[in-house]
Amino acid sequence: MNPIAGLTDLMMSDTPHGPGDDTSILTKTKSKTQRPPLYKVMLLNDDYTPMEFVVHILERFFGLNHAQSFEIMLAVHKKGLAVVGVFSYEIAETKVAQVMDFARRHQHPLQCTMEKE
Ligand code: TYC
């Protein structure tokens, strides 16, 4: 069909077109931005690892200052565990490995774990 004639037929038609007609539907596709999942890195309390050693770990591997490190160490000591940071999977995995390796080399039973947020 001649496209101009076809359009004229539509405009002149007796039946009004609206929602439900395939002549008037516009759709918008919402593009949802996907963010990578985050992981909490936690330190667990134990009865043997020296407090100063835990403070040193927090300064060395988590970039915290002495006061922040002491505060988090005390929170772990009192509550049994605390979140020391939130990271992407790869960074969290690296932090856990660094802490576990450093504690093992110094023969302390300190435990560090990660959990999806
Ligand atoms: N509870 C330990 C002590 O009294 C100190 C400690 C704090 C150990 C935090 C582990 O993740 C820890 N020496």
Short mmCIF file of C-alpha atoms and ligand atoms in Angstrom, two decimals:
data_model
loop_
_atom_site.label_atom_id
_atom_site.label_comp_id
_atom_site.label_asym_id
_atom_site.label_seq_id
_atom_site.Cartn_x
_atom_site.Cartn_y
_atom_site.Cartn_z
CA MET A 1 0.00 0.00 0.00
CA ASN A 2 1.11 3.57 -0.64
CA PRO A 3 2.37 4.67 2.83
CA ILE A 4 0.78 8.11 2.57
CA ALA A 5 -2.55 6.59 1.65
CA GLY A 6 -2.17 4.13 4.56
CA LEU A 7 -1.53 6.98 7.04
CA THR A 8 -4.48 8.92 5.69
CA ASP A 9 -6.68 5.82 6.15
CA LEU A 10 -5.57 5.60 9.81
CA MET A 11 -6.18 9.32 10.50
CA MET A 12 -9.56 9.22 8.82
CA SER A 13 -10.72 6.00 10.43
CA ASP A 14 -13.93 6.15 12.53
CA THR A 15 -12.37 4.17 15.37
CA PRO A 16 -10.25 6.37 17.64
CA HIS A 17 -6.98 4.78 18.58
CA GLY A 18 -5.48 4.80 22.02
CA PRO A 19 -4.06 2.48 24.69
CA GLY A 20 -4.41 -1.10 23.54
CA ASP A 21 -4.05 -0.21 19.89
CA ASP A 22 -0.71 -1.04 18.43
CA THR A 23 -0.82 2.34 16.68
CA SER A 24 -0.25 4.39 19.85
CA ILE A 25 1.86 2.38 22.31
CA LEU A 26 5.21 3.81 23.37
CA THR A 27 7.36 1.80 25.72
CA LYS A 28 10.35 2.92 27.76
CA THR A 29 12.96 0.40 28.81
CA LYS A 30 14.41 1.22 32.25
CA SER A 31 18.12 0.46 32.20
CA LYS A 32 19.02 -0.64 35.77
CA THR A 33 22.68 -0.03 36.63
CA GLN A 34 24.14 -3.17 38.17
CA ARG A 35 26.53 -2.63 41.08
CA PRO A 36 28.95 -5.38 42.07
CA PRO A 37 28.11 -7.17 45.35
CA LEU A 38 30.05 -6.04 48.43
CA TYR A 39 31.61 -8.20 51.11
CA LYS A 40 32.10 -7.47 54.83
CA VAL A 41 35.51 -8.43 56.19
CA MET A 42 35.31 -9.40 59.86
CA LEU A 43 37.79 -10.12 62.63
CA LEU A 44 36.90 -12.71 65.26
CA ASN A 45 37.90 -12.58 68.90
CA ASP A 46 40.05 -15.22 70.59
CA ASP A 47 41.72 -15.49 73.98
CA TYR A 48 45.35 -15.59 72.81
CA THR A 49 46.15 -13.05 70.09
CA PRO A 50 47.70 -9.96 71.74
CA MET A 51 45.68 -6.76 71.48
CA GLU A 52 48.67 -4.85 70.04
CA PHE A 53 49.00 -7.43 67.28
CA VAL A 54 45.38 -6.91 66.23
CA VAL A 55 45.86 -3.12 66.30
CA HIS A 56 48.94 -3.53 64.10
CA ILE A 57 46.97 -5.65 61.59
CA LEU A 58 44.23 -3.05 61.33
CA GLU A 59 46.78 -0.28 60.70
CA ARG A 60 48.84 -2.32 58.24
CA PHE A 61 46.18 -3.99 56.09
CA PHE A 62 43.13 -1.76 56.46
CA GLY A 63 44.74 1.69 56.39
CA LEU A 64 43.19 2.71 59.71
CA ASN A 65 44.91 5.12 62.09
CA HIS A 66 45.94 4.01 65.59
CA ALA A 67 42.84 5.33 67.35
CA GLN A 68 40.45 3.72 64.81
CA SER A 69 42.37 0.45 65.01
CA PHE A 70 42.31 0.40 68.81
CA GLU A 71 38.56 1.10 68.77
CA ILE A 72 37.78 -1.76 66.35
CA MET A 73 40.11 -4.16 68.21
CA LEU A 74 38.22 -3.36 71.46
CA ALA A 75 34.85 -3.88 69.72
CA VAL A 76 35.99 -7.36 68.57
CA HIS A 77 37.35 -8.12 72.06
CA LYS A 78 34.05 -7.13 73.74
CA LYS A 79 31.49 -8.36 71.19
CA GLY A 80 33.21 -11.40 69.69
CA LEU A 81 33.52 -9.97 66.19
CA ALA A 82 33.32 -6.75 64.21
CA VAL A 83 33.25 -5.64 60.59
CA VAL A 84 36.55 -3.97 59.76
CA GLY A 85 35.70 -2.96 56.19
CA VAL A 86 33.47 -3.53 53.15
CA PHE A 87 35.05 -4.34 49.79
CA SER A 88 34.55 -5.92 46.37
CA TYR A 89 34.98 -9.72 46.33
CA GLU A 90 38.58 -9.65 45.11
CA ILE A 91 39.76 -6.99 47.57
CA ALA A 92 37.99 -8.71 50.50
CA GLU A 93 39.55 -12.04 49.56
CA THR A 94 43.01 -10.44 49.44
CA LYS A 95 42.55 -8.75 52.88
CA VAL A 96 41.43 -12.04 54.46
CA ALA A 97 44.41 -13.90 52.96
CA GLN A 98 46.86 -11.19 54.11
CA VAL A 99 45.52 -11.21 57.69
CA MET A 100 45.36 -15.02 57.94
CA ASP A 101 48.89 -15.39 56.54
CA PHE A 102 50.36 -12.70 58.81
CA ALA A 103 48.67 -14.20 61.92
CA ARG A 104 49.83 -17.72 61.02
CA ARG A 105 53.42 -16.57 60.46
CA HIS A 106 53.37 -15.03 63.96
CA GLN A 107 51.70 -18.15 65.41
CA HIS A 108 48.57 -16.32 66.58
CA PRO A 109 45.14 -17.98 66.21
CA LEU A 110 43.48 -14.79 64.91
CA GLN A 111 40.65 -15.48 62.45
CA CYS A 112 39.48 -13.18 59.66
CA THR A 113 36.47 -13.99 57.47
CA MET A 114 34.32 -12.44 54.75
CA GLU A 115 30.57 -12.51 54.14
CA LYS A 116 28.37 -11.12 51.37
CA GLU A 117 26.70 -7.91 52.54
N1 TYC B 1 40.86 -11.12 73.18
C1 TYC B 1 42.26 -10.84 72.89
C2 TYC B 1 43.01 -10.60 74.19
O1 TYC B 1 42.39 -10.37 75.20
C3 TYC B 1 42.40 -9.60 71.98
C4 TYC B 1 41.82 -9.79 70.62
C5 TYC B 1 41.10 -8.75 70.05
C6 TYC B 1 42.01 -10.95 69.90
C7 TYC B 1 40.56 -8.87 68.77
C8 TYC B 1 41.48 -11.11 68.64
O2 TYC B 1 40.25 -10.18 66.81
C9 TYC B 1 40.75 -10.06 68.07
N2 TYC B 1 44.34 -10.63 74.11
#
